[in-house]
Coordinates of C-alpha atoms and ligand atoms in Angstrom, one line a residue:
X1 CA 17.3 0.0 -25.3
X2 CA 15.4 0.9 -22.6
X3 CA 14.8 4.0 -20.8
X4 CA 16.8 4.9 -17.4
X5 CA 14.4 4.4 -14.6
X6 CA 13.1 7.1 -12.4
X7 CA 14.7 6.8 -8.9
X8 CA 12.8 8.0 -5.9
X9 CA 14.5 8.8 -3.0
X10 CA 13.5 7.9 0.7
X11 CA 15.2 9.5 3.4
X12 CA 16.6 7.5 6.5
X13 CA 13.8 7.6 9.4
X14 CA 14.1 6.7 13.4
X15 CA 17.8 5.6 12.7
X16 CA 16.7 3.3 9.2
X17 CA 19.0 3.3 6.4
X18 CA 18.0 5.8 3.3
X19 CA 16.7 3.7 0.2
X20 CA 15.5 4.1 -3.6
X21 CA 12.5 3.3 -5.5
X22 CA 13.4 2.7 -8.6
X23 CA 10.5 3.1 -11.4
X24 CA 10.5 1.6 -15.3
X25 CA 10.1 -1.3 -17.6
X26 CA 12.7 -3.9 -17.5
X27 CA 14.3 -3.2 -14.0
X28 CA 15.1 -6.6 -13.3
X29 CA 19.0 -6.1 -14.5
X30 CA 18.7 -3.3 -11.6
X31 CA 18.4 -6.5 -9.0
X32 CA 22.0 -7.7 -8.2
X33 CA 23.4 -3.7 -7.7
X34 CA 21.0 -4.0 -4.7
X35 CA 21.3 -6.9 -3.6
X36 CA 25.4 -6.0 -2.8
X37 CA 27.8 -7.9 -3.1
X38 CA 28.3 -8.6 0.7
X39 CA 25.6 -11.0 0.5
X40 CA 26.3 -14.8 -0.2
X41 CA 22.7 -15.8 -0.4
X42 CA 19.4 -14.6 -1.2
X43 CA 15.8 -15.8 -1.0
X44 CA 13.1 -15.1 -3.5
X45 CA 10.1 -15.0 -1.6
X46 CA 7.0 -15.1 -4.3
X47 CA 3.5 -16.1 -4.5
X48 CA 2.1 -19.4 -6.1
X49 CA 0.9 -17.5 -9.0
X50 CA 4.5 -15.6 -10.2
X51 CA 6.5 -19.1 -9.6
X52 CA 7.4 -18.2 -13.4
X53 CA 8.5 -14.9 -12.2
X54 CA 10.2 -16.2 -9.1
X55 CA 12.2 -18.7 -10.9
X56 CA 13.5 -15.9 -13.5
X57 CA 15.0 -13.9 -10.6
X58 CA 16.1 -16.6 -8.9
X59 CA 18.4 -18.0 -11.7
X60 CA 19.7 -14.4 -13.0
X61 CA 20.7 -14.3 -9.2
X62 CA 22.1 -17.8 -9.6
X63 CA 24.3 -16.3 -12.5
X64 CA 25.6 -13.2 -10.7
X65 CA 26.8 -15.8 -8.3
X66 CA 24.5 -15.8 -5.5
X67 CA 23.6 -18.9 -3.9
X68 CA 19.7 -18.0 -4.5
X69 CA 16.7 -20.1 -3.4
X70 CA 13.1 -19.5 -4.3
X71 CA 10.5 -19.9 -1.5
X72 CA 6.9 -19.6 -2.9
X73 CA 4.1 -19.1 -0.3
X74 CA 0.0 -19.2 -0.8
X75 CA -1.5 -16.1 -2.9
X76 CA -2.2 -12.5 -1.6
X77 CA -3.5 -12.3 2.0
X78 CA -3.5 -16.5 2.6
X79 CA 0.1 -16.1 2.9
X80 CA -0.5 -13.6 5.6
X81 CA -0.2 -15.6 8.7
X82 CA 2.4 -16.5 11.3
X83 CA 2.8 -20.1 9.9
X84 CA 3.8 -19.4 6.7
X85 CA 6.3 -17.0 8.1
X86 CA 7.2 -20.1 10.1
X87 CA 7.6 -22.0 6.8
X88 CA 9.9 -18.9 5.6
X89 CA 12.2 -19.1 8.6
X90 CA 12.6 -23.0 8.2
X91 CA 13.2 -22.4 4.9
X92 CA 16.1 -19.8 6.2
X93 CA 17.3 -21.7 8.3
X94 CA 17.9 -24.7 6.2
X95 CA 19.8 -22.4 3.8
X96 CA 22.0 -20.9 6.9
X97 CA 20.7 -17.4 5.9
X98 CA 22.8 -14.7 7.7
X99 CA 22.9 -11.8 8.4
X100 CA 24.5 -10.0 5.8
X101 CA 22.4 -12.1 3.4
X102 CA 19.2 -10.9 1.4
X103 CA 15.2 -11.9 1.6
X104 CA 13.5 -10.4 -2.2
X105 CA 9.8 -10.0 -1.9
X106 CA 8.1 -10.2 -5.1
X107 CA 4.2 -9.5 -5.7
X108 CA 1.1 -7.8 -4.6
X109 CA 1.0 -5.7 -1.6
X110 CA 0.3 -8.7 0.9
X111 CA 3.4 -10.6 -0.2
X112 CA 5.7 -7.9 0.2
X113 CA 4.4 -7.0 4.0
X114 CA 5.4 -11.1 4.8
X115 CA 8.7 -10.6 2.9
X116 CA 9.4 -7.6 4.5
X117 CA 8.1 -9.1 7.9
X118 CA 10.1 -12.3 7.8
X119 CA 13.3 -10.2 7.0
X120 CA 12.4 -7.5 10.0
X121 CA 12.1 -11.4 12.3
X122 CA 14.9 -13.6 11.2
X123 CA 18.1 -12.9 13.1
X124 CA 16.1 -9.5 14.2
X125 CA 16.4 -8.0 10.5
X126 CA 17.9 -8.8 7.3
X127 CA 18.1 -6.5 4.2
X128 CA 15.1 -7.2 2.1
X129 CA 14.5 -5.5 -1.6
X130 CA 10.9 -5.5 -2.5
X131 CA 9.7 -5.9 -6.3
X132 CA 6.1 -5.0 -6.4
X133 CA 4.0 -6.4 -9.0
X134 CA 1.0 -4.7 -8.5
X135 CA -0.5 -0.4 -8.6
X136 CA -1.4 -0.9 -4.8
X137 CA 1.4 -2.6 -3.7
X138 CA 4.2 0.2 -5.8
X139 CA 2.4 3.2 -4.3
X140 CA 2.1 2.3 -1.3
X141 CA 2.3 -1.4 0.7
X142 CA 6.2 -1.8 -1.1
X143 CA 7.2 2.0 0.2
X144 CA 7.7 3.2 3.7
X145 CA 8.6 -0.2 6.1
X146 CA 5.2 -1.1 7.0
X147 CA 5.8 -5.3 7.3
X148 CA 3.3 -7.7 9.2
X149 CA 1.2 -10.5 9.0
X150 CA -2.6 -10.9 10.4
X151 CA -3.9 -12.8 13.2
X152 CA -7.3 -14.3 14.0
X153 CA -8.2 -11.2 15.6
X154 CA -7.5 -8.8 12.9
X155 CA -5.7 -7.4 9.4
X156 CA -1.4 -6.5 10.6
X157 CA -1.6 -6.2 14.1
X158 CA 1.9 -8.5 14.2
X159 CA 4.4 -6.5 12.6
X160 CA 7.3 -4.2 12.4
X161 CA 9.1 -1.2 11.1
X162 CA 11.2 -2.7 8.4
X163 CA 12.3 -0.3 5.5
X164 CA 13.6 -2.1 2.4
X165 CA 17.0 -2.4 1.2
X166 CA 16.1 -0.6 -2.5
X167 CA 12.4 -1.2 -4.2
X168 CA 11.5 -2.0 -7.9
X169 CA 8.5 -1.2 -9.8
X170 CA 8.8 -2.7 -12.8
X171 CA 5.5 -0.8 -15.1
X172 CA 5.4 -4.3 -17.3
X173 CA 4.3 -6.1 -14.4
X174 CA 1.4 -4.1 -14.6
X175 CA 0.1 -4.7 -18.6
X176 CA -1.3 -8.5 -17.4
X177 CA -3.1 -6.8 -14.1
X178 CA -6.6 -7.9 -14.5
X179 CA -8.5 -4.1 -14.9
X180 CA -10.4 -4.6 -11.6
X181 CA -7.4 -4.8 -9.6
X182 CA -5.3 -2.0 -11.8
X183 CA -8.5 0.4 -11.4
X184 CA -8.8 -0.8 -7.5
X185 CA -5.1 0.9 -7.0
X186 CA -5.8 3.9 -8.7
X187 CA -7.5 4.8 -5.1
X188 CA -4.8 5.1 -3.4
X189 CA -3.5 7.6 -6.3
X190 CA -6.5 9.3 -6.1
X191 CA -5.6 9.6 -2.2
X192 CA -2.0 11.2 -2.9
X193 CA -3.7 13.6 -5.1
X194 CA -6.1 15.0 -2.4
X195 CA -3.8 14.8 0.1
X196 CA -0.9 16.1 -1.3
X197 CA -0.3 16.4 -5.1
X198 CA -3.6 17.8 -7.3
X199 CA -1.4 17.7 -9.9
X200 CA -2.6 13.6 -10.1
X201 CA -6.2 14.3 -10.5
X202 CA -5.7 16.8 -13.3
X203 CA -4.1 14.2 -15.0
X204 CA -6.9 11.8 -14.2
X205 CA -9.6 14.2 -14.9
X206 CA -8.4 15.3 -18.6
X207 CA -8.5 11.7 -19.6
X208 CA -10.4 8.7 -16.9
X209 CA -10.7 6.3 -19.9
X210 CA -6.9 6.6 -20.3
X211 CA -6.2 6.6 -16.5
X212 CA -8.1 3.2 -15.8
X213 CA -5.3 1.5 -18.4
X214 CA -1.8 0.1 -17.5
X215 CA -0.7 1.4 -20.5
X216 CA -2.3 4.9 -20.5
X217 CA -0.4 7.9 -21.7
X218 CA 0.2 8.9 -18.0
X219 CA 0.8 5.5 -16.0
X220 CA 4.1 6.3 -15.3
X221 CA 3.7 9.7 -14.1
X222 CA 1.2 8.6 -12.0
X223 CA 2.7 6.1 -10.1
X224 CA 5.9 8.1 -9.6
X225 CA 3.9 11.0 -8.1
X226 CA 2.0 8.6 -5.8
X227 CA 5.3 7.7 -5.1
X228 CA 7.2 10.7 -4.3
X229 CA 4.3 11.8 -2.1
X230 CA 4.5 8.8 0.3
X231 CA 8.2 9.2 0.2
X232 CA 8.2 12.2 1.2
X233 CA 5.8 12.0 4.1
X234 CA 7.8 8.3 5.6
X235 CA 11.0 10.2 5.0
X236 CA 10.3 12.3 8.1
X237 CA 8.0 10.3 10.0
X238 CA 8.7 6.5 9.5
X239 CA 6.7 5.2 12.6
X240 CA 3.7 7.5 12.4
X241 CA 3.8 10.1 15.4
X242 CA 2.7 12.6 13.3
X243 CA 2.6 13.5 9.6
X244 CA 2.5 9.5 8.3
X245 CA -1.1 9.3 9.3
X246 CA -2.1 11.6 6.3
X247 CA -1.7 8.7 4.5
X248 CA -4.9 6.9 6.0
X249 CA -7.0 9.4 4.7
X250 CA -10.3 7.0 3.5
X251 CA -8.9 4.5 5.8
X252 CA -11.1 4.6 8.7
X253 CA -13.9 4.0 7.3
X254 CA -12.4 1.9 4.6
X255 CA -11.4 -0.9 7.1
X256 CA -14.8 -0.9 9.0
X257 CA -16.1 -1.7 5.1
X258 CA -13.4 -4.5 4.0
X259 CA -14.2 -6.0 7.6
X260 CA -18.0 -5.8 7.0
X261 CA -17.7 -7.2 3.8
X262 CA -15.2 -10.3 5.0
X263 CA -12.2 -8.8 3.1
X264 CA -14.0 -9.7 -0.2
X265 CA -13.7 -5.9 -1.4
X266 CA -10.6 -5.1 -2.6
X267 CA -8.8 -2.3 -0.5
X268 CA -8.9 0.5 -3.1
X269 CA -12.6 0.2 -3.5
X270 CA -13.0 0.2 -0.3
X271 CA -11.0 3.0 0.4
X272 CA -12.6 4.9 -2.7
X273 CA -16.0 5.3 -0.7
X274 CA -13.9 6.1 2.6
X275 CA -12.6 9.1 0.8
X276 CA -16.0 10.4 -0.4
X277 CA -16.9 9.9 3.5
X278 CA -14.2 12.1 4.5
X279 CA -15.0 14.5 2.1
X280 CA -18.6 15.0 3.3
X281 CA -17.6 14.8 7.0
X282 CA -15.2 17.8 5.8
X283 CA -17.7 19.9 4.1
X284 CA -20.0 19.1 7.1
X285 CA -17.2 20.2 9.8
X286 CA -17.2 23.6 7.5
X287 CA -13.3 22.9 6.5
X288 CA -13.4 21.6 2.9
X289 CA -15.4 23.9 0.4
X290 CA -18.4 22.1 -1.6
X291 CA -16.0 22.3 -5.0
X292 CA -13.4 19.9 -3.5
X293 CA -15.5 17.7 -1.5
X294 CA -17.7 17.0 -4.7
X295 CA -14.5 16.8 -6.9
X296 CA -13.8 13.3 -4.7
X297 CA -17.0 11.7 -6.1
X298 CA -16.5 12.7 -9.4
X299 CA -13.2 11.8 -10.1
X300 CA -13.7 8.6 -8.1
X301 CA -17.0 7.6 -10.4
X302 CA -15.0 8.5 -13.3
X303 CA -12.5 5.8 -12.9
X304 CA -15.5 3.3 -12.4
X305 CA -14.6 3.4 -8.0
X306 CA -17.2 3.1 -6.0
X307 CA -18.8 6.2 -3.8
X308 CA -21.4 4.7 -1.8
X309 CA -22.4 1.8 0.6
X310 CA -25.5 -0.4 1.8
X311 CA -27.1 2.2 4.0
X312 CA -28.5 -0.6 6.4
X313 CA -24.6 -1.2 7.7
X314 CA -23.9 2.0 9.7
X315 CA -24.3 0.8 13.6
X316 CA -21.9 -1.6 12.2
X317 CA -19.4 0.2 10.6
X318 CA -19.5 2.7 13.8
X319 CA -19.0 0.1 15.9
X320 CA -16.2 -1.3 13.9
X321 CA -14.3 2.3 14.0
X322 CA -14.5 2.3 17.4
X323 CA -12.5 -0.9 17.6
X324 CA -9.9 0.3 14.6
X325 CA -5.9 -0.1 16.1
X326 CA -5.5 4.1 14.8
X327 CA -8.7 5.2 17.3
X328 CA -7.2 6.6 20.4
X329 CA -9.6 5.7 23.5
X330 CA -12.9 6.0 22.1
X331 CA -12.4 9.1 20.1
X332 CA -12.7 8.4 16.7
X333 CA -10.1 10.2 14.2
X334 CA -10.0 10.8 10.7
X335 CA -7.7 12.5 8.3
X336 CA -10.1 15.6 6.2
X337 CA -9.2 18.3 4.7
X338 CA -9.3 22.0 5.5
X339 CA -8.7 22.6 1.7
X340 CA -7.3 21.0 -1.6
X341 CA -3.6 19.5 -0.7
X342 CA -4.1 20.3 3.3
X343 CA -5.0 17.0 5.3
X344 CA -5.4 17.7 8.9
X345 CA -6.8 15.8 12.3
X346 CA -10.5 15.5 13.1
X347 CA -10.5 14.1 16.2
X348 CA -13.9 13.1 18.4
X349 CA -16.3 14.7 15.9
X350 CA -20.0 14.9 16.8
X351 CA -22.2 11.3 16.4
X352 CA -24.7 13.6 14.5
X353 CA -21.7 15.0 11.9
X354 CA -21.2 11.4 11.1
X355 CA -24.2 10.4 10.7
X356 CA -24.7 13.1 8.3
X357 CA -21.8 12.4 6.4
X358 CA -22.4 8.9 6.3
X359 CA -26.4 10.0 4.6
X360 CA -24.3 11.4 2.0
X361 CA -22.6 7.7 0.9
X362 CA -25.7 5.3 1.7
X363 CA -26.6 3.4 -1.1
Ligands
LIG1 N1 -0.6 2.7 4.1 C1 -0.4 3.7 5.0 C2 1.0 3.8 5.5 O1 1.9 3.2 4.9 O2 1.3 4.5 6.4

């Protein structure tokens, strides 16, 4: 027998329908109940590497009676791009997908922003039901109706607000995660934590060894708390006019790094040294007290995350920010904190306060 998931619940935003996340092992029974039963047909949208996975939804859909088809697309971000959403409408439209019928995006973060991208495009939006497979894409890519592919000229500037129909994380996707990638989403944990929920890095700090393993005493706890704190901030402010942009705390400077380094970092690392950025550029504002700024760096380190970057890549990364989509004019923003739990605005702060902060990460 198996235990009876934990269901997270995410509010209707901006005039979208309310949802669940659903967290446990063994969820896929949980599939056809969302799916509905006004739907004919459904598409199982997965990437090269789960085609075992995609075919095992595919024919229990078969068997609840759905006429389902399985369209499989490149890996992670290669199957970000506008023709392979091309390929996902043909492949719609050869199965006369309507409207009332259902797109199920299986997989890592950047599978689940196509799936949830070709269902907010075909027919101008289908219900969708995502099934994240990895930490990174459960706590946060899967959660709150960010969808979009990339372009030549940048990581999702082609999207759309999409919320899914119902979202499963399914915790036994997680035991064959190779450790990098498990550990790599563990940043964006961390993040909820400092933002929102110190209860997560209490649990992290009594035990890192534990923490950096899918089957640690407190993986599920940590992932629904992740969870409920992105929930709760999208269930009041889906588009991100106000409260949402908590959530990019580390993000500024993490995208100047995952550009810098040609997307060959993985996000949460990345992210990881963004945070111990904001922390210092926090302490250095005189907002975050020396305790909670140097709490970022060790709980970071202790999971094995990175905290610092080549020194010799600043005018880059500055120049980089300045360019980011969430910089308003040319005044730089980041999320900091004025204390433990309470994210605010910086907005335009002093060249020299950067550089500072940045002194404080350079390897
Ligand atoms: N990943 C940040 C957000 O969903 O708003």
């Amino acid at each position: 027998m198996t235990d009876a998931p934990t269901r997270i619940h995410v509010a209707g935003s901006a005039g979208t329908a309310p949802y669940d996340v659903l967290v446990g092992r063994q969820l896929l029974g949980e599939l056809p109940g969302l799916v509905g039963d006004k739907a004919k047909r459904v598409a199982v949208l997965h990437p090269e590497a789960l085609a075992e996975t995609g075919e095992v939804l595919r024919q229990d859909l078969t068997d609840q009676g759905y006429e389902a088809i399985a369209i499989q697309v490149p890996n992670a971000e290669e199957a970000k791009t506008v023709e392979v959403a091309a390929y996902c409408w043909k492949a719609l439209g050869q199965s006369n997908f309507t409207r009332t019928d259902v797109i199920v995006g299986v997989g890592g973060g950047a599978t689940t922003d196509l799936a949830g991208f070709v269902a907010a495009t075909w027919l101008r939006g289908v219900r969708w039901i995502a099934v994240p497979t990895t930490v990174l894409a459960m706590v946060d890519a899967a959660v709150g109706g960010k969808t979009g592919i990339n372009t030549a000229e940048g990581k999702n500037l082609v999207g759309a607000f999409h919320p899914p129909a119902g979202v499963l994380c399914d915790l036994a996707a997680l035991d064959s995660l190779p450790v990098n990638d498990y550990v790599s989403g563990l940043a964006e944990i961390i993040k909820a934590g400092f933002i929102a929920d110190p209860a997560i890095l209490e649990l992290i700090e009594a035990d890192p060894e534990a923490a950096r393993s899918p089957r640690g005493p407190h993986t599920a706890e940590l992932i629904e708390r992740s969870i409920r704190v992105k929930a709760e901030v999208v269930s009041s402010d889906l588009k991100e006019s106000g409260l949402r942009e908590i959530l990019n705390y580390g993000h500024t400077l993490a995208h100047a790094i995952e550009k810098n380094e040609r997307y060959n970092w993985r996000h949460g690392a990345a992210v990881s040294v963004g945070m111990v950025f904001a922390a210092e550029l926090g302490r250095i504002a005189g907002r975050l007290d020396d305790a909670t700024a140097d709490r970022h760096r060790e709980v970071l380190a202790s999971v094995g995350l990175p905290v610092t970057y080549r020194g010799d890549q600043w005018p880059k990364l500055l120049e980089t920010m300045k360019v980011d989509k969430k910089t308003r004019g040319d005044r730089l923003r980041f999320i900091v904190l004025d204390g433990l739990a309470k994210p605010t605005v910086l907005e335009g702060p002093d060249p020299a306060m950067l550089l500072a902060a940045h002194a404080e990460i350079a390897a």
